[in-house]
mmCIF file of C-alpha atoms in Angstrom:
data_model
loop_
_atom_site.group_PDB
_atom_site.id
_atom_site.type_symbol
_atom_site.label_atom_id
_atom_site.label_comp_id
_atom_site.label_asym_id
_atom_site.label_seq_id
_atom_site.Cartn_x
_atom_site.Cartn_y
_atom_site.Cartn_z
ATOM 1 C CA MET V 1 -24.291 148.223 85.390
ATOM 2 C CA PRO V 2 -25.651 150.816 87.839
ATOM 3 C CA THR V 3 -29.342 150.927 88.713
ATOM 4 C CA TYR V 4 -29.827 154.270 86.974
ATOM 5 C CA SER V 5 -28.411 153.029 83.658
ATOM 6 C CA LEU V 6 -30.526 149.883 83.696
ATOM 7 C CA CYS V 7 -33.714 151.791 84.485
ATOM 8 C CA LYS V 8 -32.983 154.376 81.806
ATOM 9 C CA ARG V 9 -32.445 151.644 79.213
ATOM 10 C CA ILE V 10 -35.735 149.938 80.126
ATOM 11 C CA ILE V 11 -37.644 153.236 79.981
ATOM 12 C CA GLU V 12 -36.119 154.238 76.645
ATOM 13 C CA ARG V 13 -37.072 150.864 75.168
ATOM 14 C CA GLY V 14 -40.621 151.231 76.460
ATOM 15 C CA THR V 15 -40.630 147.705 77.901
ATOM 16 C CA TYR V 16 -42.255 148.499 81.237
ATOM 17 C CA ASN V 17 -45.569 149.051 82.981
ATOM 18 C CA PHE V 18 -45.813 152.676 84.143
ATOM 19 C CA ASN V 19 -47.162 151.958 87.634
ATOM 20 C CA ASP V 20 -44.762 149.077 88.271
ATOM 21 C CA MET V 21 -41.733 151.069 87.141
ATOM 22 C CA LYS V 22 -42.787 154.076 89.241
ATOM 23 C CA LYS V 23 -42.957 151.841 92.332
ATOM 24 C CA LYS V 24 -39.513 150.421 91.547
ATOM 25 C CA LEU V 25 -38.042 153.890 91.103
ATOM 26 C CA ASP V 26 -39.576 154.929 94.438
ATOM 27 C CA ALA V 27 -37.947 151.918 96.113
ATOM 28 C CA PHE V 28 -34.583 152.598 94.456
ATOM 29 C CA LEU V 29 -34.732 156.204 95.652
ATOM 30 C CA LEU V 30 -35.549 155.150 99.222
ATOM 31 C CA ALA V 31 -32.662 152.659 99.179
ATOM 32 C CA ASP V 32 -30.278 155.350 97.860
ATOM 33 C CA SER V 33 -29.662 153.290 94.716
ATOM 34 C CA ILE V 34 -30.453 156.388 92.640
ATOM 35 C CA SER V 35 -30.211 160.093 93.465
ATOM 36 C CA VAL V 36 -33.104 162.545 93.555
ATOM 37 C CA ASP V 37 -31.874 164.084 90.290
ATOM 38 C CA GLU V 38 -31.712 160.654 88.611
ATOM 39 C CA TYR V 39 -35.184 159.802 89.940
ATOM 40 C CA ASN V 40 -36.646 163.034 88.557
ATOM 41 C CA GLU V 41 -35.007 162.453 85.182
ATOM 42 C CA LEU V 42 -36.296 158.878 84.920
ATOM 43 C CA VAL V 43 -39.830 159.823 85.961
ATOM 44 C CA GLY V 44 -39.694 162.647 83.419
ATOM 45 C CA LEU V 45 -38.675 160.197 80.696
ATOM 46 C CA MET V 46 -41.598 157.976 81.647
ATOM 47 C CA GLY V 47 -43.970 160.932 81.340
ATOM 48 C CA VAL V 48 -42.664 161.703 77.860
ATOM 49 C CA GLN V 49 -43.028 158.046 76.850
ATOM 50 C CA GLN V 50 -46.582 157.885 78.186
ATOM 51 C CA THR V 51 -47.701 160.890 76.131
ATOM 52 C CA ALA V 52 -45.936 159.757 72.941
#
């Protein structure tokens, strides 16, 4: 399963620490494991989860 799909599943389930996941997403972006658009979407989902 691609990195993006796994990260999205984890974020949607809410089973993550915000700061840790943000660092992982940053690393995935730097390694070209996810695109800029995917990164922005995942960070946006995390923001929605944090305010919910």
